[in-house]
Coordinates of C-alpha atoms and ligand atoms in Angstrom, one line a residue:
X681 CA 2.6 -25.8 25.5
X682 CA 4.7 -23.4 27.5
X683 CA 2.7 -23.1 30.8
X684 CA 5.1 -20.7 32.5
X685 CA 8.1 -18.5 31.8
X686 CA 11.3 -18.1 33.9
X687 CA 11.0 -15.7 36.8
X688 CA 13.2 -13.1 35.1
X689 CA 10.6 -12.9 32.3
X690 CA 7.5 -13.1 34.5
X691 CA 8.9 -10.0 36.3
X692 CA 8.7 -8.0 33.1
X693 CA 5.5 -6.4 31.8
X694 CA 3.7 -9.1 30.0
X695 CA 0.2 -10.3 28.9
X696 CA -1.2 -13.7 28.0
X697 CA -3.5 -15.0 25.3
X698 CA -3.8 -11.8 23.4
X699 CA -5.7 -12.2 20.0
X700 CA -3.6 -11.3 17.0
X701 CA -6.7 -9.5 15.7
X702 CA -5.7 -6.8 18.2
X703 CA -2.0 -6.9 17.4
X704 CA -2.0 -6.8 13.6
X705 CA -3.6 -4.5 11.1
X706 CA -4.7 -7.5 9.0
X707 CA -6.5 -9.2 12.0
X708 CA -5.8 -12.7 11.0
X709 CA -4.4 -15.3 13.4
X710 CA -5.0 -17.0 16.7
X711 CA -3.7 -16.1 20.1
X712 CA -0.4 -14.7 21.2
X713 CA 0.2 -16.9 24.2
X714 CA 3.0 -14.8 25.7
X715 CA 3.3 -11.1 24.9
X716 CA 6.4 -9.5 26.6
X717 CA 6.3 -5.7 26.6
X718 CA 9.5 -4.1 27.9
X719 CA 9.1 -0.4 28.6
X720 CA 12.8 0.5 28.7
X721 CA 15.9 -0.5 26.8
X722 CA 17.2 -2.1 30.1
X723 CA 14.0 -4.2 30.3
X724 CA 14.4 -5.2 26.7
X725 CA 18.0 -6.3 27.3
X726 CA 17.0 -8.2 30.4
X727 CA 14.2 -9.9 28.4
X728 CA 16.4 -11.0 25.5
X729 CA 19.2 -12.1 27.8
X730 CA 16.8 -14.2 29.9
X731 CA 15.3 -15.8 26.8
X732 CA 18.8 -16.5 25.5
X733 CA 20.0 -17.9 28.8
X734 CA 17.0 -20.3 29.0
X735 CA 17.5 -21.3 25.4
X736 CA 14.0 -20.1 24.5
X737 CA 13.3 -18.7 21.0
X738 CA 11.5 -15.4 20.6
X739 CA 9.5 -13.6 18.0
X740 CA 9.6 -9.8 17.5
X741 CA 6.5 -7.8 16.9
X742 CA 6.3 -4.1 15.9
X743 CA 3.2 -2.3 14.8
X744 CA 1.9 -5.6 13.2
X745 CA 1.2 -3.8 9.9
X746 CA 3.1 -6.2 7.7
X747 CA 2.3 -9.5 9.5
X748 CA 0.2 -12.5 8.7
X749 CA -0.2 -14.9 11.6
X750 CA -1.3 -18.4 10.7
X751 CA -2.5 -19.8 14.1
X752 CA -1.7 -19.6 17.8
X753 CA 1.8 -18.6 18.7
X754 CA 3.4 -20.3 21.8
X755 CA 6.9 -18.8 21.3
X756 CA 7.3 -15.7 23.5
X757 CA 6.6 -12.5 21.5
X758 CA 8.5 -9.4 22.3
X759 CA 6.8 -6.1 21.5
X760 CA 8.6 -3.0 22.8
X761 CA 6.6 -0.4 24.6
X762 CA 9.4 2.2 24.7
X763 CA 8.8 6.0 25.1
X764 CA 7.8 7.6 21.8
X765 CA 9.5 10.9 22.1
X766 CA 11.5 12.4 19.3
X767 CA 14.9 14.0 19.9
X768 CA 16.3 16.7 17.5
X769 CA 19.9 17.6 17.1
X770 CA 20.4 19.9 14.1
X771 CA 19.1 18.0 11.1
X772 CA 19.0 14.7 12.9
X773 CA 16.0 13.1 14.6
X774 CA 16.3 10.2 17.0
X775 CA 13.4 8.0 17.9
X776 CA 12.8 4.7 19.7
X777 CA 11.7 1.6 17.8
X778 CA 8.2 2.1 19.3
X779 CA 7.8 5.5 17.6
X780 CA 5.3 5.6 14.7
X781 CA 6.9 5.7 11.2
X782 CA 4.2 8.0 9.8
X783 CA 4.4 10.1 12.9
X784 CA 8.2 10.6 12.3
X785 CA 7.5 11.8 8.8
X786 CA 4.9 14.2 10.2
X787 CA 7.3 15.5 12.8
X788 CA 10.0 16.0 10.2
X789 CA 7.6 17.9 8.0
X790 CA 6.5 20.2 10.9
X791 CA 10.2 20.9 11.6
X792 CA 10.9 21.7 7.9
X793 CA 13.2 18.7 7.5
X794 CA 13.1 16.9 4.2
X795 CA 13.9 13.2 3.6
X796 CA 11.1 11.3 5.4
X797 CA 8.3 12.3 2.9
X798 CA 8.3 8.7 1.5
X799 CA 7.1 7.4 4.9
X800 CA 3.9 9.5 5.0
X801 CA 1.7 6.5 4.2
X802 CA 3.7 3.6 5.6
X803 CA 2.1 2.5 8.8
X804 CA 3.9 0.6 11.6
X805 CA 6.6 1.4 14.1
X806 CA 10.1 2.8 13.3
X807 CA 11.5 -0.5 14.6
X808 CA 9.5 -2.4 11.9
X809 CA 10.5 0.1 9.3
X810 CA 14.1 -0.4 10.2
X811 CA 14.0 -4.2 10.2
X812 CA 12.4 -4.3 6.8
X813 CA 13.9 -1.1 5.3
X814 CA 10.5 0.3 4.6
X815 CA 10.0 2.3 1.5
X816 CA 7.7 3.7 -1.1
X817 CA 7.9 5.9 -4.3
X818 CA 11.4 4.6 -5.0
X819 CA 12.7 5.9 -1.6
X820 CA 13.6 3.8 1.5
X821 CA 14.6 4.3 5.1
X822 CA 18.3 3.4 4.7
X823 CA 18.8 6.4 2.5
X824 CA 18.3 8.7 5.5
X825 CA 19.5 6.4 8.2
X826 CA 22.4 7.9 10.1
X827 CA 22.7 5.2 12.8
X828 CA 20.6 2.6 14.6
X829 CA 20.5 0.7 17.9
X830 CA 19.7 -3.0 18.4
X831 CA 20.1 -5.9 20.7
X832 CA 21.9 -9.0 19.4
X833 CA 20.3 -12.4 19.9
X834 CA 22.4 -12.6 23.1
X835 CA 21.0 -9.3 24.4
X836 CA 24.1 -7.2 23.8
X837 CA 23.5 -3.6 22.8
X838 CA 25.0 -2.4 19.5
X839 CA 24.8 1.1 18.0
X840 CA 26.2 1.6 14.5
X841 CA 26.0 3.4 11.2
X842 CA 24.6 1.4 8.3
X843 CA 27.2 -0.6 6.4
X844 CA 27.1 -1.9 2.8
X845 CA 25.2 -5.2 2.6
X846 CA 23.2 -4.6 5.7
X847 CA 20.1 -3.2 4.0
X848 CA 18.4 -4.0 0.7
X849 CA 14.9 -3.8 -0.9
X850 CA 12.4 -4.5 2.0
X851 CA 15.2 -6.4 3.9
X852 CA 17.8 -5.8 6.5
X853 CA 20.2 -8.1 8.3
X854 CA 18.2 -7.3 11.5
X855 CA 15.3 -9.5 10.3
X856 CA 15.0 -12.5 12.5
X857 CA 16.4 -12.4 16.0
X858 CA 17.9 -8.9 16.3
X859 CA 15.7 -6.5 18.3
X860 CA 15.7 -3.0 16.9
X861 CA 15.7 -0.4 19.7
X862 CA 15.8 2.9 17.7
X863 CA 17.3 4.9 15.0
X864 CA 18.6 8.3 14.0
X865 CA 17.7 9.8 10.6
X866 CA 19.7 12.6 9.0
X867 CA 17.5 14.9 7.0
X868 CA 18.0 18.2 5.1
X869 CA 16.6 21.6 5.8
X870 CA 13.6 22.1 3.4
X871 CA 10.6 24.3 2.8
X872 CA 7.8 23.2 5.1
X873 CA 5.1 23.9 2.5
X874 CA 6.9 22.0 -0.2
X875 CA 7.5 19.0 2.1
X876 CA 3.8 19.0 3.1
X877 CA 2.7 19.3 -0.5
X878 CA 4.9 16.2 -1.5
X879 CA 3.3 14.2 1.4
X880 CA -0.2 15.3 0.5
X881 CA 0.3 14.3 -3.1
X882 CA 1.6 10.9 -2.0
X883 CA -1.3 10.4 0.4
X884 CA -3.9 11.4 -2.3
X885 CA -2.3 8.9 -4.7
X886 CA -2.3 6.2 -2.2
X887 CA -5.9 6.9 -1.2
X888 CA -6.9 6.5 -4.9
X889 CA -4.9 3.4 -5.6
X890 CA -4.9 1.4 -2.3
X891 CA -7.7 -0.1 -0.2
X892 CA -7.0 1.9 2.9
X893 CA -10.4 1.4 4.5
X894 CA -10.2 -2.4 4.8
X895 CA -8.1 -4.6 7.1
X896 CA -4.9 -5.4 5.2
X897 CA -1.2 -5.9 5.7
X898 CA 0.0 -3.7 2.8
X899 CA 1.4 -5.3 -0.2
X900 CA 1.5 -9.1 0.2
X901 CA 4.0 -10.0 -2.5
X902 CA 7.4 -8.4 -3.4
X903 CA 7.6 -6.7 -6.8
X904 CA 9.6 -8.9 -9.1
X905 CA 12.5 -7.0 -10.7
X906 CA 11.2 -4.5 -13.2
X907 CA 7.5 -5.3 -12.7
X908 CA 4.7 -4.8 -10.2
X909 CA 3.1 -7.8 -8.3
X910 CA -0.2 -5.8 -8.3
X911 CA -0.1 -5.4 -12.1
X912 CA 0.6 -9.1 -12.6
X913 CA -2.2 -10.3 -10.2
X914 CA -4.6 -7.9 -11.8
X915 CA -3.6 -9.0 -15.4
X916 CA -4.2 -12.6 -14.2
X917 CA -7.8 -11.7 -13.6
X918 CA -7.8 -12.1 -9.9
X919 CA -9.1 -8.7 -8.7
X920 CA -12.1 -9.2 -6.4
X921 CA -11.5 -13.0 -6.2
X922 CA -12.7 -14.2 -2.8
X923 CA -12.2 -17.3 -0.6
X924 CA -14.5 -17.1 2.4
X925 CA -13.6 -13.8 4.1
X926 CA -10.3 -13.3 2.3
X927 CA -10.4 -11.2 -0.9
X928 CA -8.0 -9.9 -3.5
X929 CA -8.6 -6.2 -3.4
X930 CA -10.6 -4.8 -6.3
X931 CA -8.6 -1.5 -5.9
X932 CA -5.0 -2.8 -5.8
X933 CA -4.5 -6.5 -6.5
X934 CA -1.4 -6.8 -4.4
X935 CA -3.5 -6.1 -1.3
X936 CA -5.3 -9.2 0.1
X937 CA -8.1 -8.2 2.5
X938 CA -9.6 -9.6 5.6
X939 CA -13.3 -8.8 5.1
X940 CA -14.0 -9.4 8.8
X941 CA -13.2 -12.9 10.1
X942 CA -10.9 -14.5 7.6
X943 CA -9.2 -17.6 9.0
X944 CA -5.5 -18.3 8.6
X945 CA -6.4 -21.2 6.4
X946 CA -8.5 -19.1 4.1
X947 CA -6.0 -16.4 3.9
X948 CA -3.1 -18.7 3.1
X949 CA -5.2 -20.5 0.5
X950 CA -5.9 -17.2 -1.2
X951 CA -2.2 -16.4 -1.2
X952 CA -1.4 -19.8 -2.7
X953 CA -4.0 -19.5 -5.3
X954 CA -2.7 -16.0 -6.4
X955 CA 0.9 -17.4 -6.6
X956 CA -0.2 -20.4 -8.7
X957 CA -2.4 -18.3 -11.1
X958 CA 0.3 -15.7 -11.6
X959 CA 2.9 -18.4 -12.3
X960 CA 0.6 -20.1 -14.7
X961 CA -0.3 -16.9 -16.6
X962 CA 3.0 -15.0 -16.5
X963 CA 5.6 -17.6 -15.6
X964 CA 6.7 -15.5 -12.6
X965 CA 6.8 -16.9 -9.1
X966 CA 5.8 -14.2 -6.6
X967 CA 7.6 -14.1 -3.3
X968 CA 5.7 -13.0 -0.1
X969 CA 6.6 -9.5 1.1
X970 CA 4.4 -9.8 4.2
X971 CA 6.0 -11.5 7.2
X972 CA 4.4 -14.8 8.0
X973 CA 4.3 -16.6 11.4
X974 CA 3.5 -20.2 11.4
X975 CA 2.3 -21.9 14.6
X976 CA 5.3 -23.9 16.1
X977 CA 3.8 -27.3 15.3
X978 CA 3.7 -26.4 11.6
X979 CA 6.9 -24.4 11.4
Ligands
EPU55 N1 -1.3 -1.9 -11.1 C1 -2.2 -2.5 -11.8 N2 -3.2 -3.2 -11.1 C2 -3.2 -3.2 -9.7 C3 -2.2 -2.5 -9.0 C4 -1.2 -1.9 -9.7 O1 -2.3 -2.5 -13.0 O2 -4.1 -3.8 -9.1 C5 -0.2 -1.1 -11.8 C6 -0.4 0.4 -11.6 O3 -1.3 0.9 -12.5 C7 1.0 0.8 -11.9 C8 1.9 -0.3 -11.4 O4 1.1 -1.5 -11.4 O5 1.2 1.0 -13.2 C9 2.6 -0.1 -10.0 O6 1.5 0.1 -9.1 P1 1.7 1.1 -7.8 O7 2.2 2.4 -8.2 O8 0.5 0.9 -6.9 O9 3.0 0.5 -7.1 P2 3.3 -1.0 -6.6 O10 4.6 -1.4 -7.3 O11 2.2 -1.9 -6.8 C10 4.8 -0.2 -4.6 C11 5.0 -0.7 -3.2 C12 3.9 -0.2 -2.3 C13 4.0 1.3 -2.3 C14 3.7 1.8 -3.8 C15 3.8 3.3 -3.9 C16 5.9 -3.0 -3.2 C17 5.6 -4.4 -3.1 N3 4.9 -2.2 -3.2 O12 3.6 -0.8 -5.1 O13 4.2 -0.6 -1.0 O14 2.9 1.9 -1.5 O15 4.8 1.2 -4.6 O16 5.1 3.7 -3.8 O17 7.1 -2.6 -3.2 C18 4.0 -2.1 0.9 O18 5.2 -2.1 1.0 O19 3.2 -2.8 1.6 C19 3.3 -1.3 -0.2 C20 2.0 -1.3 -0.4

């Protein structure tokens, strides 16, 4: 167990033994032993450089809305606490990684800028959205992404435009050890009422088709090419299936719910059961879409 961190890290804002139930929307997991919370880009760079210098690994946490933690995590976790303001220049909006993704789509709508409507129901931070190229309704962040800033695993700052091969369906090359710091989206002038109407329609559709009132981490599995994981799980007869406090949503089968105090073991067992049943029934192996953190002794 890591009982202390180097001075350079202890000097940064940090907390110890924070339950993942408070750090993730799903609420499954044990304790985050070391939570480092840089409040400026300079602190973030100092943090990543110090970890790199000491040869310590790190994990990066955003809004925790797409994360399943399967136990206590000893590895230092970096969660940026950067200012959340939004800077406008013409049709471009620049935000830090800590800015809310839904909030950015709301701001764009208020300003009569179109292009972020897809994000109206996708929770989490803009950093998380960038790292996983968040999307919905056939649209995704990379389509409006003008540039983005991040720290390399060595702590060097890079600002660049997206390049071919860097982003794909629910994936970016940043995943892993790059720390997203912020992004600029390039939108188009639009009609405020029409933008709001599109967002309201999407929200209403989501409200009717997704279990928004329960603790969840969004869709658990990726959609296989040309199909929907939710449809496949549903057709395998698993809606409402429960293991302890973990349940396949009866509303949308690709949402697995924490009914209150689901343990990591229960939750993982339900995921495995779903994968096995879908493979047996449909011959398709589902791949997790949710990010999973295993405790170091299991990794
Ligand atoms: N369906 C079922 N049963 C279910 C769920 C869905 O039969 O239990 C059917 C629906 O009736 C529909 C089809 O499957 O015909 C597709 O369902 P839906 O429109 O809900 O879309 P999805 O493919 O299941 C994707 C994204 C969601 C996003 C919605 C809306 C993935 C893995 N999922 O879901 O994203 O909100 O489209 O755009 O890409 C997420 O990323 O966490 C997420 C929830």
